[in-house]
């Protein structure tokens, strides 16, 4: 039985165009042109209880629109959405009890009250029983290490503290589903790690279904079992994490800065993507084929290096590559 | 009961946090007192010099003024912060959170935006009403007191509907702030003086189209024993039903707005 | 420098043009406010007009319209803008900008007010003229009025700005705006000319700068003063401008001290 079911879902927006410059401004005083933009085009997928799903795509791909439709904030233009058996936008209150939602870029908590009091308020709103409340708060405070700032007003928390508080609050009522919209954006590595561990732990203990949108490859690696990728509103791939990695992510981007090249035999496993100006080049290397050690060894033989960086490709890049593969135009 | 307890929890939090910054609370209270008393002061300056406007003496005009101010402040406690900022909250996407809660959107939205800044206004409004009762020798009978409370309640409902209806267009128009300025603040300023000094068209406007005259002018007719209104004397008694009807309409329109937001987003 | 200010002016105008709906609503709102004032004066002077031999209804209509023009030109949101800058921390950048913050903000505000005067003030003046008729001044009075109106703008901007600077201590600009607004209403004579004030209150107004922003320039326009009295008004405005400029420097220095010690 699927807990989330999207069938042929589309979402169109009407956008208004404004004239540019002074006279354009004058003209738009009197006439205005509308334009239809499809944010989500015919997307279908189904998610089973307890799945950890990464929902990825470049900016403006339609990720947030999808999450908003799943949480009942937006109504689809066409298609069918069921979340835990109900239509979210038609039964908003009932749906709210089943879901927890966190927007990384937009805080829900902008009060001057201590974090603890915010918990208390949400407890009342979601009618959480005392036993469940106590058990959850104890668990969240311990796992997210929130003891130090429970009495601090929410407004004064650091970004990382605030995000931990937001996630905890979204989970107070034991929702079956958790939507996380870029939860680790702008956070430092330690906090990111703590949040990732927490989500895995939550999933293991409570079988919470998680849908996560992110731009961070490590988030995907550490949290998700399944990856759904969209681009320009269309679903372009839906695979397991392994399938996704095998298909796309198993490469390193190596940027080398060098004073000069040394005559060494070329390695077929290293592909030059492009040279960036004088003495700088970008290579791609298959992760399966070479270890980091071998990469370093090769480049130190082939170049007199002044600087080197070995990175995994950004999600945007993977999406772009995949999209180009799919529509060779 | 659940709703009431939840409201109390929210209100407590809002009041506590607003009282936390005591320096700021003091400045806010002071500035509100000054801003609202200037209205009273100017009425007094004018009517000390000219005795009457449209046949209404200084305390009669102050009575009008106090009724408007008191109901504005009572309704504003719940609807000012929430609705004045509705256009901005929609533009910035803050409103999304309102739709993911297990309570009615209007209730949640009002609860999280209760204002503690009107306490001084209640005091000024009630004091001026008391002074007017004394100076105008309006008999303090049980009936009059009950009637005054009913009139204030009706006035609050009209004001609340005004806050809601002039800002709900934000669901359709990106920048709708000027609607509230014009159709709430500006049009309501007709009520500072007896509406009989304006052209007939204006009296029709504030009676039938934007019935703000039921907040102060018509109920004041009853207490002052006046019958100088253009329309039927029965209008003096209609504040509460007009308020209930308007508020009902406002909630309906709000729900239409929510549905619209549901299909377009911000 | 001039180039930057011109760019600022054109940017402000473009920005304001985007809010087309607002301009129409503002015109309607302004007409309502002026109409109310005119009705009140008609009702008041109708009863005891005879007692005020030299104040006629056309005088008062003109007074209302002139007060409206001055209010449009002198209205500011400087305190709000300062508060926003303090809250998001961008004021730290302002401190090291090559252009002084006050100059930048004054000009931005002036551009907005000029836009408001042309696109929402002028239509209102035309309507007032058509419906109620306005008193036209002599060329000399008009020139003196324009001069003192400009000084009035400077005075009001400085007052708002100085009050606005207190957001460094109290964090919220709204209440300072309300406070200045309240003081302006009572002491400027913008809604009720000081002729009609009780003597005690009028005496207080004498000692405050607010009447120089509304009542005195309008009196100059209406020809209630001869040339020498008008020059005296302008001189007094200059004295107050000097006082305010010095005060602003003092408060600004206190702000800087606070910034360096507490980091904003």
mmCIF file of C-alpha atoms in Angstrom, chain B residues 24 27-28 31-32 34-35 38 42 45-47 49-50 52-54 175 178-179 182-183 185-187 189-190 193 197-199 202, chain C residues 19 22 25 28-29 32-33 35-36 39-41 43-45 48 52 170-172 175 178-179 182 185-186 191-192 196-198 201:
data_model
loop_
_atom_site.group_PDB
_atom_site.id
_atom_site.type_symbol
_atom_site.label_atom_id
_atom_site.label_comp_id
_atom_site.label_asym_id
_atom_site.label_seq_id
_atom_site.Cartn_x
_atom_site.Cartn_y
_atom_site.Cartn_z
ATOM 1 C CA UNK B 24 9.880 49.193 23.401
ATOM 2 C CA UNK B 27 7.563 53.774 23.575
ATOM 3 C CA UNK B 28 4.826 51.969 21.684
ATOM 4 C CA UNK B 31 3.227 56.788 20.731
ATOM 5 C CA UNK B 32 -0.205 55.154 20.499
ATOM 6 C CA UNK B 34 -0.164 60.476 21.500
ATOM 7 C CA UNK B 35 -1.347 59.409 18.046
ATOM 8 C CA UNK B 38 -4.228 64.083 18.906
ATOM 9 C CA UNK B 42 -7.971 68.554 17.466
ATOM 10 C CA UNK B 45 -9.501 72.748 19.666
ATOM 11 C CA UNK B 46 -11.909 73.151 16.789
ATOM 12 C CA UNK B 47 -15.106 72.948 18.795
ATOM 13 C CA UNK B 49 -13.502 77.868 18.971
ATOM 14 C CA UNK B 50 -16.654 77.137 16.947
ATOM 15 C CA UNK B 52 -20.695 73.129 17.135
ATOM 16 C CA UNK B 53 -20.312 71.365 13.807
ATOM 17 C CA UNK B 54 -23.464 70.442 11.938
ATOM 18 C CA UNK B 175 0.218 44.593 -3.944
ATOM 19 C CA UNK B 178 -3.601 50.671 -0.966
ATOM 20 C CA UNK B 179 -7.067 49.083 -0.835
ATOM 21 C CA UNK B 182 -8.539 53.855 0.818
ATOM 22 C CA UNK B 183 -11.535 51.716 1.717
ATOM 23 C CA UNK B 185 -8.655 54.205 6.734
ATOM 24 C CA UNK B 186 -9.662 56.963 4.333
ATOM 25 C CA UNK B 187 -13.369 56.207 4.048
ATOM 26 C CA UNK B 189 -12.343 59.222 8.362
ATOM 27 C CA UNK B 190 -15.799 60.440 7.295
ATOM 28 C CA UNK B 193 -17.703 64.146 12.373
ATOM 29 C CA UNK B 197 -22.248 67.640 7.098
ATOM 30 C CA UNK B 198 -21.418 65.746 3.894
ATOM 31 C CA UNK B 199 -23.278 65.501 0.592
ATOM 32 C CA UNK B 202 -21.440 60.304 0.949
ATOM 33 C CA UNK C 19 2.501 50.328 -8.421
ATOM 34 C CA UNK C 22 -1.709 52.388 -5.762
ATOM 35 C CA UNK C 25 -6.139 54.695 -4.949
ATOM 36 C CA UNK C 28 -9.031 58.861 -4.455
ATOM 37 C CA UNK C 29 -7.979 58.742 -0.801
ATOM 38 C CA UNK C 32 -11.710 62.064 0.301
ATOM 39 C CA UNK C 33 -9.475 63.593 2.973
ATOM 40 C CA UNK C 35 -13.352 66.825 0.803
ATOM 41 C CA UNK C 36 -13.862 66.010 4.482
ATOM 42 C CA UNK C 39 -17.087 70.001 4.484
ATOM 43 C CA UNK C 40 -15.996 70.591 8.058
ATOM 44 C CA UNK C 41 -14.969 74.165 7.301
ATOM 45 C CA UNK C 43 -20.159 73.523 8.357
ATOM 46 C CA UNK C 44 -18.119 75.568 10.840
ATOM 47 C CA UNK C 45 -17.895 78.851 8.937
ATOM 48 C CA UNK C 48 -19.917 81.583 12.838
ATOM 49 C CA UNK C 52 -14.034 85.737 11.486
ATOM 50 C CA UNK C 170 14.494 51.092 20.545
ATOM 51 C CA UNK C 171 14.657 48.912 17.390
ATOM 52 C CA UNK C 172 11.229 49.682 15.955
ATOM 53 C CA UNK C 175 6.330 54.076 16.915
ATOM 54 C CA UNK C 178 3.531 57.726 15.048
ATOM 55 C CA UNK C 179 5.118 59.948 17.654
ATOM 56 C CA UNK C 182 1.149 63.071 16.503
ATOM 57 C CA UNK C 185 -0.791 67.107 13.880
ATOM 58 C CA UNK C 186 -1.099 69.067 17.092
ATOM 59 C CA UNK C 191 -5.419 70.621 10.046
ATOM 60 C CA UNK C 192 -6.549 73.660 12.039
ATOM 61 C CA UNK C 196 -8.207 79.224 15.808
ATOM 62 C CA UNK C 197 -6.032 77.708 18.557
ATOM 63 C CA UNK C 198 -6.646 78.602 22.192
ATOM 64 C CA UNK C 201 -1.703 76.060 22.899
#
